[in-house]
Coordinates of C-alpha atoms in Angstrom, one line a residue:
Chain A
M1 CA 8.4 -5.4 27.2
S2 CA 9.2 -1.9 27.9
N3 CA 7.9 -0.2 30.2
N4 CA 6.8 2.3 28.7
N5 CA 3.8 1.0 27.2
P6 CA 0.8 2.4 28.5
K7 CA -1.4 -0.8 27.7
D8 CA -0.8 -2.5 30.8
L9 CA -1.1 0.5 33.2
S10 CA -4.1 0.7 35.2
S11 CA -4.3 4.2 35.2
N12 CA -7.7 5.9 34.2
D13 CA -6.5 8.7 32.4
K14 CA -7.8 8.5 28.8
R15 CA -5.1 7.6 26.5
L16 CA -4.0 9.8 22.9
T17 CA -4.3 6.6 21.1
S18 CA -7.4 4.9 22.5
N19 CA -10.4 6.3 20.1
V20 CA -8.4 5.8 17.2
K21 CA -9.1 3.3 14.9
A22 CA -6.0 3.7 11.8
A23 CA -3.3 5.7 13.0
G24 CA -1.3 8.3 11.1
C25 CA -1.1 7.6 7.3
A26 CA -2.5 4.5 7.8
A27 CA -5.8 6.8 8.2
K28 CA -5.7 7.7 4.8
M29 CA -8.6 7.1 3.0
S30 CA -7.5 3.9 0.1
S31 CA -6.6 5.0 -3.3
A32 CA -9.7 3.7 -5.2
E33 CA -12.1 5.5 -2.4
L34 CA -9.8 8.8 -3.2
K35 CA -10.4 8.0 -7.0
Q36 CA -14.2 7.8 -6.4
V37 CA -14.6 10.9 -4.7
L38 CA -12.3 13.1 -6.7
A39 CA -13.9 11.9 -10.1
G40 CA -16.6 14.5 -10.0
L41 CA -14.6 17.7 -9.4
P42 CA -14.3 20.0 -12.1
K43 CA -10.6 19.8 -13.9
I44 CA -9.0 23.0 -13.4
K45 CA -6.5 24.2 -15.6
S46 CA -4.5 27.2 -14.8
A47 CA -1.3 28.1 -17.2
N48 CA 0.7 28.9 -13.7
L49 CA -0.2 25.7 -12.1
L50 CA 2.8 23.9 -12.2
A51 CA 1.2 20.3 -10.3
G52 CA -2.2 20.1 -9.7
I53 CA -4.2 16.9 -8.5
D54 CA -3.9 15.1 -11.9
N55 CA -0.7 13.1 -11.1
F56 CA -2.1 12.4 -6.8
E57 CA 1.2 15.0 -6.7
D58 CA 2.4 15.7 -3.1
A59 CA 1.5 19.3 -3.0
A60 CA 0.1 22.3 -5.3
V61 CA 2.6 24.4 -7.0
Y62 CA 1.2 27.9 -8.5
K63 CA 4.1 29.9 -10.5
L64 CA 4.3 33.6 -9.2
N65 CA 7.2 34.6 -11.7
D66 CA 9.4 33.0 -13.8
D67 CA 12.3 33.0 -10.8
L68 CA 9.6 32.0 -7.9
A69 CA 6.6 29.1 -7.4
M70 CA 4.5 28.7 -4.7
V71 CA 4.4 25.3 -3.0
K72 CA 0.9 24.4 -0.4
S73 CA 0.1 21.4 1.1
M74 CA -2.0 20.4 4.4
D75 CA -1.7 16.9 6.1
F76 CA -3.2 16.0 9.0
F77 CA -3.9 12.8 11.2
P78 CA -5.2 11.2 14.3
P79 CA -2.3 10.2 17.3
V80 CA -0.3 7.6 16.0
L81 CA 1.1 7.5 19.8
D82 CA 0.2 8.3 23.2
D83 CA 3.2 11.1 23.6
P84 CA 1.7 14.3 22.6
Y85 CA 4.8 16.0 22.0
L86 CA 5.8 13.5 19.9
F87 CA 2.8 13.2 17.8
G88 CA 2.9 16.7 17.5
Q89 CA 6.6 16.4 15.9
I90 CA 5.3 13.4 13.7
A91 CA 2.3 15.1 12.4
A92 CA 4.6 18.0 11.5
T93 CA 7.2 16.2 10.2
N94 CA 4.7 14.3 8.1
A95 CA 3.3 17.9 6.8
L96 CA 6.5 19.4 6.1
S97 CA 8.0 16.4 3.9
D98 CA 5.3 17.3 0.8
I99 CA 6.8 20.6 0.2
Y100 CA 10.1 18.8 0.3
A101 CA 9.1 16.3 -1.9
M102 CA 8.4 18.7 -4.7
G103 CA 11.8 20.0 -4.1
G104 CA 11.1 22.9 -2.2
K105 CA 11.6 24.7 1.0
P106 CA 8.8 25.5 3.7
T107 CA 8.4 29.1 4.9
L108 CA 5.1 29.4 6.8
A109 CA 2.8 27.2 8.5
L110 CA -0.5 26.9 9.7
A111 CA -1.5 24.5 12.5
M112 CA -4.8 22.6 12.0
L113 CA -6.5 21.2 15.8
V114 CA -9.6 19.1 16.4
F115 CA -9.4 18.2 20.3
P116 CA -12.0 16.7 22.5
T117 CA -11.8 19.4 25.4
C118 CA -13.6 17.2 27.6
D119 CA -12.1 14.0 27.4
L120 CA -8.3 15.3 27.7
P121 CA -6.5 17.6 29.7
L122 CA -6.0 21.3 27.8
S123 CA -2.0 20.8 28.6
T124 CA -2.5 17.7 26.2
A125 CA -3.3 19.9 23.1
A126 CA -0.6 22.4 24.2
E127 CA 2.2 19.5 24.2
I128 CA 1.0 19.0 20.7
L129 CA 1.2 22.1 19.5
R130 CA 4.5 22.5 20.4
G131 CA 5.6 19.4 19.3
G132 CA 4.3 20.5 15.7
A133 CA 6.0 24.0 16.7
D134 CA 9.4 22.8 17.4
Q135 CA 9.8 20.8 14.1
V136 CA 8.7 23.6 12.1
E137 CA 11.0 25.6 13.8
K138 CA 13.7 23.1 13.1
A139 CA 13.0 23.3 9.1
G140 CA 13.4 26.9 9.3
A141 CA 9.8 27.8 8.6
I142 CA 7.3 29.7 11.1
I143 CA 4.3 28.7 12.4
A144 CA 2.0 31.9 12.2
G145 CA -1.5 30.4 13.5
G146 CA -4.3 28.0 12.7
H147 CA -7.6 26.7 13.3
S148 CA -8.8 24.7 16.6
I149 CA -12.3 23.1 16.5
Q150 CA -13.9 20.2 19.0
G151 CA -14.4 17.3 17.6
A152 CA -15.0 13.2 19.1
E153 CA -11.3 12.5 18.2
V154 CA -8.1 14.4 18.3
L155 CA -6.8 15.0 15.0
Y156 CA -3.6 17.2 14.0
G157 CA -1.7 18.5 11.0
L158 CA -0.4 21.2 9.3
S159 CA -1.3 23.7 6.2
V160 CA 2.3 24.5 5.1
T161 CA 3.5 27.1 1.9
G162 CA 6.5 26.7 0.5
F163 CA 8.8 27.9 -2.5
V164 CA 10.8 26.6 -5.4
H165 CA 12.2 27.7 -8.3
P166 CA 10.1 27.0 -11.3
E167 CA 13.0 24.8 -12.7
K168 CA 14.0 22.9 -9.6
L169 CA 10.6 22.0 -9.2
L170 CA 10.4 17.9 -8.4
T171 CA 7.2 16.4 -9.8
N172 CA 5.9 12.7 -9.6
S173 CA 5.5 12.7 -13.4
G174 CA 9.5 13.2 -14.8
A175 CA 11.1 9.9 -14.0
R176 CA 12.5 8.4 -17.4
A177 CA 13.1 5.0 -18.4
G178 CA 16.6 4.0 -17.2
D179 CA 16.8 5.9 -14.0
Q180 CA 17.7 4.6 -10.8
I181 CA 15.3 4.7 -7.8
V182 CA 16.8 6.3 -4.6
M183 CA 15.0 6.0 -1.4
T184 CA 15.9 7.6 1.8
K185 CA 15.1 6.3 5.4
S186 CA 13.6 2.7 6.1
L187 CA 10.5 1.1 5.8
G188 CA 8.3 -0.1 8.3
T189 CA 6.7 2.8 10.4
G190 CA 3.1 1.3 9.7
V191 CA 4.2 -2.0 11.5
G192 CA 6.5 -0.5 13.9
L193 CA 3.6 2.1 15.4
L194 CA 1.4 -1.1 15.6
A195 CA 3.8 -3.3 17.8
L196 CA 4.6 0.4 20.1
K197 CA 0.4 0.3 20.9
A198 CA 0.8 -3.4 21.3
G199 CA 3.6 -2.6 24.0
L200 CA 6.3 -5.3 22.2
L201 CA 8.8 -2.5 21.6
D202 CA 12.3 -2.0 23.6
D203 CA 14.0 1.3 24.2
D204 CA 16.0 0.8 21.5
T205 CA 13.8 0.0 18.9
K206 CA 11.3 2.2 20.0
G207 CA 14.0 5.0 19.8
M208 CA 14.7 4.1 16.1
L209 CA 11.4 4.7 15.4
V210 CA 10.6 7.6 16.9
S211 CA 14.1 8.9 15.5
S212 CA 13.0 7.9 12.1
L213 CA 9.5 9.1 12.3
T214 CA 10.7 12.8 13.3
T215 CA 13.8 12.9 10.7
L216 CA 13.1 16.2 8.5
N217 CA 13.6 15.4 4.7
D218 CA 15.1 18.9 4.1
R219 CA 18.5 17.6 4.5
A220 CA 18.2 15.0 1.4
I221 CA 17.2 18.4 -0.8
D222 CA 19.8 20.0 0.5
A223 CA 22.4 17.7 -0.2
L224 CA 21.4 17.1 -3.9
A225 CA 20.7 20.7 -4.1
H226 CA 24.7 21.4 -3.2
L227 CA 25.7 19.0 -6.4
G228 CA 25.5 21.4 -9.0
T229 CA 23.1 24.2 -10.0
N230 CA 21.3 22.1 -13.1
T231 CA 20.5 19.3 -10.6
S232 CA 16.8 19.2 -12.1
H233 CA 18.4 17.8 -15.3
Y234 CA 19.7 14.5 -14.0
I235 CA 17.3 14.4 -10.8
H236 CA 13.6 13.6 -12.8
A237 CA 11.5 13.2 -10.2
C238 CA 10.7 13.0 -6.4
T239 CA 7.9 11.4 -4.1
D240 CA 7.5 10.8 -0.3
I241 CA 6.9 7.4 0.9
T242 CA 3.7 7.7 3.1
G243 CA 0.3 6.0 3.6
F244 CA 0.0 4.2 0.4
G245 CA 3.7 2.7 0.6
L246 CA 6.7 1.9 -1.2
I247 CA 4.7 0.3 -3.9
G248 CA 1.6 2.9 -3.9
H249 CA 4.3 6.1 -4.1
I250 CA 6.5 4.0 -6.5
Q251 CA 3.1 3.2 -8.8
E252 CA 2.2 7.0 -8.9
M253 CA 5.1 7.9 -10.2
S254 CA 5.6 5.3 -12.4
K255 CA 1.8 5.8 -14.0
A256 CA 2.6 9.7 -14.1
S257 CA 5.7 9.5 -16.1
K258 CA 4.5 6.4 -18.4
V259 CA 7.4 4.4 -17.2
S260 CA 7.3 0.5 -15.3
A261 CA 9.7 0.0 -12.8
T262 CA 11.7 -2.7 -11.1
I263 CA 12.8 -2.9 -7.5
N264 CA 15.3 -5.0 -5.8
I265 CA 13.9 -6.4 -2.5
K266 CA 17.8 -7.1 -1.2
H267 CA 17.9 -3.2 -1.4
L268 CA 15.1 -2.5 0.9
R269 CA 15.9 -1.1 4.3
F270 CA 13.5 -2.0 7.0
L271 CA 13.3 -0.4 10.5
P272 CA 14.8 -2.8 13.0
G273 CA 12.0 -5.4 14.4
V274 CA 9.5 -4.7 11.7
L275 CA 9.9 -7.9 9.5
E276 CA 9.6 -9.9 12.7
F277 CA 6.3 -8.4 13.7
A278 CA 5.1 -8.4 10.4
R279 CA 5.8 -12.0 10.2
Q280 CA 4.0 -12.5 13.5
G281 CA 0.8 -10.8 12.1
L282 CA 1.2 -7.1 12.9
V283 CA 0.1 -5.7 9.8
P284 CA -1.9 -2.5 10.3
A285 CA -5.2 -2.8 8.5
A286 CA -4.2 -0.3 5.5
A287 CA -1.5 -2.4 4.3
Y288 CA -4.0 -5.2 3.3
G289 CA -5.9 -2.3 1.6
N290 CA -2.7 -1.0 0.1
R291 CA -1.9 -4.6 -1.8
K292 CA -5.5 -4.9 -2.9
S293 CA -5.6 -1.7 -4.8
F294 CA -1.8 -2.2 -6.1
E295 CA -0.9 -5.6 -6.1
T296 CA -2.5 -6.4 -9.5
N297 CA 0.0 -4.2 -11.0
V298 CA 2.8 -6.3 -9.2
S299 CA 4.6 -9.1 -10.5
Y300 CA 6.8 -11.0 -7.8
I301 CA 9.5 -12.8 -9.8
K302 CA 10.4 -15.1 -6.9
D303 CA 8.2 -16.3 -3.9
F304 CA 9.0 -13.7 -1.1
P305 CA 7.9 -14.6 2.2
L306 CA 4.9 -12.6 3.1
E307 CA 6.7 -10.6 5.4
F308 CA 8.7 -8.9 3.0
T309 CA 5.8 -8.2 0.6
D310 CA 3.5 -7.1 3.4
L311 CA 6.3 -4.4 4.5
L312 CA 6.1 -2.9 0.4
Y313 CA 2.7 -2.2 1.3
D314 CA 3.1 -0.7 4.9
P315 CA 1.5 2.6 5.0
Q316 CA 4.5 4.8 6.3
T317 CA 4.0 8.2 8.2
A318 CA 6.7 10.5 7.7
G319 CA 8.5 8.4 5.3
G320 CA 11.5 8.8 3.1
L321 CA 11.6 10.5 -0.2
I322 CA 11.8 8.5 -3.5
F323 CA 14.1 10.3 -6.2
A324 CA 14.2 9.2 -9.9
V325 CA 18.0 9.8 -10.6
A326 CA 19.5 9.6 -14.3
D327 CA 21.9 6.7 -14.2
E328 CA 24.7 8.3 -14.9
H329 CA 24.6 10.3 -11.6
A330 CA 22.9 8.1 -9.3
E331 CA 26.1 7.1 -7.6
A332 CA 27.0 11.0 -7.4
C333 CA 23.6 11.8 -5.5
L334 CA 23.6 8.5 -3.2
K335 CA 27.5 9.9 -1.9
A336 CA 26.5 13.4 -1.7
L337 CA 22.9 11.7 0.2
N338 CA 25.0 9.5 2.7
G339 CA 27.8 12.1 3.2
S340 CA 25.8 14.4 4.9
G341 CA 24.3 11.5 6.8
V342 CA 20.9 11.0 5.0
A343 CA 20.7 7.0 4.7
A344 CA 19.9 6.5 1.2
T345 CA 20.0 3.4 -1.1
I346 CA 19.1 2.4 -4.9
I347 CA 16.5 0.0 -5.0
G348 CA 15.6 -0.2 -8.3
Q349 CA 15.0 1.4 -11.9
F350 CA 12.2 3.0 -13.9
L351 CA 12.2 0.9 -17.2
E352 CA 10.4 1.5 -20.7
G353 CA 7.5 -0.8 -19.8
I354 CA 3.7 -0.8 -19.1
P355 CA 2.9 2.0 -16.4
G356 CA 2.0 1.2 -13.2
H357 CA 3.9 -2.0 -13.3
I358 CA 6.5 -3.0 -10.7
D359 CA 8.6 -5.8 -11.0
I360 CA 9.6 -7.2 -7.4
T361 CA 13.2 -8.6 -7.9
M362 CA 16.0 -10.1 -5.8
N363 CA 19.5 -10.2 -7.4
Chain B
M1 CA -7.0 -28.5 25.7
K2 CA -9.2 -26.3 23.3
K3 CA -9.7 -22.8 23.9
Q4 CA -12.4 -20.3 22.5
L5 CA -11.8 -16.6 22.1
D6 CA -14.3 -14.0 21.2
L7 CA -12.4 -11.4 19.7
R8 CA -15.3 -9.4 18.1
G9 CA -15.0 -5.4 18.4
L10 CA -11.6 -5.4 19.1
T11 CA -9.5 -3.7 16.3
C12 CA -5.9 -4.2 15.6
P13 CA -3.5 -5.3 16.9
E14 CA -5.4 -6.6 19.9
P15 CA -6.7 -9.9 18.3
V16 CA -3.4 -11.1 17.4
L17 CA -2.1 -10.1 20.7
K18 CA -4.8 -12.1 22.9
T19 CA -4.6 -14.9 20.2
K20 CA -0.6 -15.1 20.6
K21 CA -0.9 -14.9 24.3
V22 CA -3.4 -18.3 24.3
V23 CA -1.5 -20.0 21.7
D24 CA 1.7 -19.8 23.7
Q25 CA 0.5 -21.8 26.7
A26 CA 1.9 -25.0 26.4
D27 CA -1.7 -27.1 27.1
V28 CA -3.7 -25.2 24.6
K29 CA -3.7 -27.4 21.7
E30 CA -5.8 -25.3 20.0
V31 CA -7.5 -22.1 19.6
E32 CA -10.9 -20.9 17.9
A33 CA -11.3 -17.3 17.5
L34 CA -14.4 -15.2 16.4
V35 CA -13.4 -12.0 14.7
D36 CA -15.1 -9.7 12.9
S37 CA -12.4 -8.3 10.4
E38 CA -10.7 -9.6 7.1
V39 CA -7.6 -7.5 8.2
S40 CA -8.1 -9.8 11.7
V41 CA -8.0 -13.2 10.0
Q42 CA -4.9 -12.2 7.5
N43 CA -3.2 -11.4 11.0
L44 CA -3.8 -14.7 12.6
A45 CA -3.3 -16.9 9.2
R46 CA 0.4 -14.6 9.8
L47 CA 0.6 -15.8 13.1
A48 CA 0.0 -19.2 12.6
R49 CA 2.3 -19.5 9.7
S50 CA 4.9 -18.0 12.0
Q51 CA 4.7 -20.4 14.4
N52 CA 4.1 -23.3 11.9
L53 CA 0.9 -24.0 13.5
H54 CA -2.5 -25.2 10.9
F55 CA -4.8 -22.5 10.2
Q56 CA -8.0 -22.2 9.0
S57 CA -10.7 -19.7 8.3
T58 CA -14.5 -19.7 7.8
R59 CA -16.8 -17.1 7.2
E60 CA -20.3 -17.4 9.0
N61 CA -23.0 -14.8 9.2
G62 CA -21.1 -11.3 9.7
H63 CA -17.9 -12.6 11.4
H64 CA -14.9 -15.1 10.4
K65 CA -14.5 -17.9 12.7
V66 CA -10.7 -19.4 12.6
L67 CA -9.0 -22.4 14.1
I68 CA -5.5 -22.5 14.5
S69 CA -3.8 -25.9 15.7
K70 CA -1.0 -27.7 17.2
D71 CA -1.6 -31.0 16.2
Q72 CA -1.7 -30.5 12.3
T73 CA 1.5 -28.2 11.5
G74 CA 2.4 -26.1 8.7
T75 CA -0.6 -25.7 6.5
V76 CA -2.1 -22.5 5.9
E77 CA -6.0 -23.1 4.8
T78 CA -8.0 -19.8 4.0
K79 CA -10.5 -19.2 1.8
H80 CA -9.1 -15.9 1.2
Q81 CA -5.9 -16.0 -0.4
T82 CA -3.9 -13.9 -2.0
S83 CA -3.5 -14.5 -5.7
T84 CA 0.1 -15.5 -5.4
A85 CA -0.8 -18.1 -2.8
A86 CA -3.7 -19.2 -4.6
T87 CA -1.4 -21.3 -7.2
R88 CA 0.3 -23.1 -4.6
D89 CA -2.1 -25.7 -3.5
G90 CA -3.2 -28.6 -6.3
A91 CA -1.7 -27.1 -9.6
G92 CA -2.4 -28.9 -13.3
G93 CA -5.9 -28.9 -14.7
T94 CA -6.9 -27.7 -17.9
I95 CA -6.6 -23.5 -18.3
I96 CA -8.5 -21.8 -20.6
F97 CA -6.7 -18.8 -21.4
I98 CA -8.1 -15.7 -23.3
S99 CA -5.9 -12.8 -24.7
K100 CA -8.2 -11.0 -26.9
D101 CA -12.0 -10.3 -26.9
S102 CA -12.8 -12.4 -29.7
F103 CA -12.8 -15.7 -31.2
G104 CA -10.2 -16.5 -33.8
Q105 CA -10.0 -13.1 -35.8
G106 CA -12.6 -12.3 -38.6
N107 CA -12.3 -11.2 -42.5
S108 CA -11.1 -7.9 -40.8
A109 CA -10.5 -7.6 -37.5
S110 CA -11.3 -3.6 -37.9
L111 CA -14.9 -4.3 -39.3
E112 CA -16.9 -3.9 -36.4
K113 CA -20.0 -6.4 -37.9
D114 CA -16.3 -9.1 -38.0
H115 CA -15.6 -8.1 -34.4
D116 CA -19.1 -8.4 -33.0
F117 CA -19.2 -11.6 -34.8
S118 CA -16.0 -13.1 -33.4
L119 CA -16.9 -11.6 -30.0
N120 CA -20.1 -13.8 -30.2
L121 CA -18.3 -16.8 -31.1
L122 CA -16.0 -16.3 -27.9
N123 CA -19.2 -16.4 -25.7
V124 CA -20.5 -19.5 -27.4
F125 CA -17.5 -21.0 -27.3
L126 CA -17.5 -20.2 -23.0
Q127 CA -21.0 -21.3 -23.0
T128 CA -20.4 -24.6 -24.6
V129 CA -17.5 -25.5 -22.7
H130 CA -19.4 -24.7 -19.3
Q131 CA -22.2 -26.9 -21.0
S132 CA -19.7 -30.0 -21.7
G133 CA -19.1 -30.8 -18.4
H134 CA -15.2 -30.5 -19.1
E135 CA -13.6 -29.9 -16.8
V136 CA -11.5 -26.5 -16.2
R137 CA -9.8 -25.1 -13.5
A138 CA -9.4 -21.5 -14.3
V139 CA -10.5 -19.1 -17.5
L140 CA -7.9 -16.2 -17.4
L141 CA -8.5 -13.4 -19.1
A142 CA -5.6 -10.8 -20.5
N143 CA -5.5 -7.7 -22.9
S144 CA -8.9 -7.3 -24.1
G145 CA -10.0 -10.6 -23.2
V146 CA -11.1 -8.9 -19.6
K147 CA -13.5 -6.8 -21.6
L148 CA -15.9 -10.1 -21.0
M149 CA -15.5 -9.1 -17.0
D150 CA -17.2 -5.3 -17.5
P151 CA -20.7 -6.3 -15.7
Q152 CA -22.6 -4.6 -18.2
S153 CA -21.4 -7.0 -21.1
P154 CA -23.5 -9.6 -22.2
H155 CA -20.9 -12.1 -21.8
Q156 CA -20.6 -11.9 -18.1
K157 CA -23.2 -14.0 -17.6
V158 CA -21.4 -17.3 -18.9
L159 CA -18.3 -16.1 -17.0
S160 CA -20.3 -16.1 -13.2
D161 CA -21.9 -19.7 -14.9
L162 CA -18.3 -21.1 -15.0
A163 CA -17.6 -19.3 -11.6
Q164 CA -20.8 -21.1 -10.2
G165 CA -19.6 -24.1 -11.2
G166 CA -16.1 -24.1 -9.5
V167 CA -13.8 -22.7 -12.4
E168 CA -11.9 -19.9 -11.1
V169 CA -12.5 -16.8 -13.5
L170 CA -9.5 -14.4 -13.1
A171 CA -8.4 -11.3 -14.8
C172 CA -5.3 -9.5 -15.2
G173 CA -5.2 -6.2 -13.3
L174 CA -2.9 -4.4 -15.3
C175 CA -5.3 -4.8 -18.5
L176 CA -8.4 -4.1 -16.4
D177 CA -6.9 -1.2 -15.2
Y178 CA -5.8 0.0 -18.6
Y179 CA -9.4 -0.9 -20.0
G180 CA -10.8 1.1 -16.9
L181 CA -12.5 -1.8 -15.4
K182 CA -10.7 -2.2 -12.3
E183 CA -13.1 -0.7 -10.4
K184 CA -16.0 -2.7 -11.6
V185 CA -14.4 -5.9 -10.8
K186 CA -14.3 -7.9 -7.8
T187 CA -11.2 -7.8 -6.0
E188 CA -10.7 -11.8 -5.8
Q189 CA -11.3 -12.0 -9.7
I190 CA -8.3 -9.7 -10.3
T191 CA -4.6 -11.3 -10.6
N192 CA -1.4 -10.2 -11.4
M193 CA 0.9 -11.6 -14.2
F194 CA 2.5 -13.5 -11.5
A195 CA 0.0 -15.6 -10.6
I196 CA -0.8 -16.1 -14.6
C197 CA 2.4 -17.6 -15.1
E198 CA 2.3 -19.9 -12.5
Y199 CA -1.1 -21.3 -13.8
L200 CA 0.0 -21.7 -17.1
F201 CA 3.4 -23.3 -16.4
A202 CA 1.1 -25.5 -13.9
A203 CA -1.2 -26.8 -16.2
D204 CA -1.4 -30.2 -17.8
K205 CA -3.6 -28.1 -20.7
V206 CA -3.8 -24.4 -21.8
L207 CA -6.5 -23.8 -24.3
S208 CA -6.5 -20.7 -26.0
P209 CA -9.4 -20.1 -28.3

C-alpha cells in the first residue's frame, strides 16, 4: 500500500474526492441519456459551422475565412484525486485535448470553477486554478479569466478556444474503409483512478498514471503536422478517447464515417496494473454504463478474459488520440509519433461494413 | 465461518475493498454481502472470479444479496449475465431464429397487403409455438425481425408471453439501432452477433420461419 493513500489517515480534513460519486470523465452522462436530452434541440445549420453537434464531435468549429477556423470546446468535471494542483492539471489536460482532437492549437482559455467555500479552504481552490493555469501555459495558450460560483461539489474545467486551418481540420466523420487506427497513450485511467482512490497504487504506478493524465496531446498533433504539408490527405479522422471509453469513441467515429471497425486486442497498450485491478473488481460504474450502451454493436471473435473487455469500456480521463490513417501512410505516421516521444500503436482498422459495428480480434 | 456485510450506501470501490478484506481472512468460508447497486454486484462477481470462488447473487426488495463462498469453487452464477456469458451455461435446445418481419414471403413483398399478411402469419406461428408447449430455449430476432420488439407492435404480446414462459427473447443490437428501436427495448433483451452465433451453433435445432 502506498503511504500517499489518504484513506487510512484519521484526519478531519475534508478530502477533495470525499463528496464525489463519479470522477473525471466517468462523471459524463451516458450516451443514451445524452441522446435523449439533445433530441429536442433545434438543428443548427450554418455554412460556416464546420463541426457541430451532429456527429458527437469533440469541439465546435466555425470557419472565419478560407485560411482560419475557430475551434471551441468546454469540459469540466469533479475531482479525480485529492491533490488539488494535480486535479487542476488533469482537468486542463482533458479540456485542451478537445482542441487537439480537431487538429487545432489552443490559444485562449477561460476557467470554470464550482467550489464549496464553507467546506474547503480557499487555498485548495487556488491550487486547482494554479494546476490548470500551469498546464495551459505548457500548451502555449493563455488563461484570460473565468467564472466561479459556490456549490456543494467541486467542479473545475476550461472553456478553450483554438484555431485550425479549415483544410487541416480533423473530424470524426472522415475515416475511410481500409484506414489503419492509430492510438496514442495507454488505456486504463478509469480503473487506475479507482485503484488510486482505493489506496492500492504504489508510488511508481501512481507516477505513471499521473504522468499519463497530465500529458498533453499536443506533441502527437505536432509530430503529424511535421510530416508534410498535406497531412489531411491521409489522416482522415481524429478524436480523443474520453468518457465513453475506447469502444464508445471508435463507435462514434465509425458511425459518423459510415464504416465498421476491427480492433486487435493484442496491440492495445494498458497502464501498469490496471488489468489486474479490473480482474479483482475495481471497475468504475461508467465502464458498465459504456458496456451497456455500446456492447451490442461489438462482436468478440474470441472469448476474451473479462478484464480485457472491461478495459475496452473503461472511461478515460485525458485519454489519448485515435487517428484514422490511410493504410500506406500508417507506418510513417507511427514512426513520426514514436520518434517525437509519443507512444503510439496501430490497434486496428476501419473496414467496409455496418457503421458502428466493431469486431474485437486477437491475432 | 460465515460473515455478513451490509455495504448498502457505499460507493465504488468501497464494497469491493471491504469484501476483499473479509474474503482474505483464512477462517472465513462464506461472505454474504448486501449491496444496493448493480455495479457492486458486477464488481464482486469479478472479485470472486479472480480468486476462483463460488459467486451467487439474488435481488431482493430494492437491494442485492451476494454470496461468495470458498467451499464450491470456480462457478459464477448471476442472474444478470452479460450477453456473451449467457451462452456458456447449458447449450443446445431449440432456437427460433427470425431474421425478417414476415413468415415466408407473399406474392409481392412490396405490396403492403401481402406484407401485412406475412407479418400476421409470423404472429400466428409464435402464438402456436407458445400454446403448443414445445420446448424452446430462445427466440432470436435479427434484421427487420427486431421490429417485433417494438413496444407499440401488436406482436410484442406474444413475445412477452414466451418470455414469461421461460423462453429467452433476444434481439440483435445492431439491428435495433438501425431500425431506431434500441432505446425502446430492455437492455437485457439486446444481444450481439457473437452471442447469436453461439446460440445457433450450440443449438440442437434451429427453426427459421
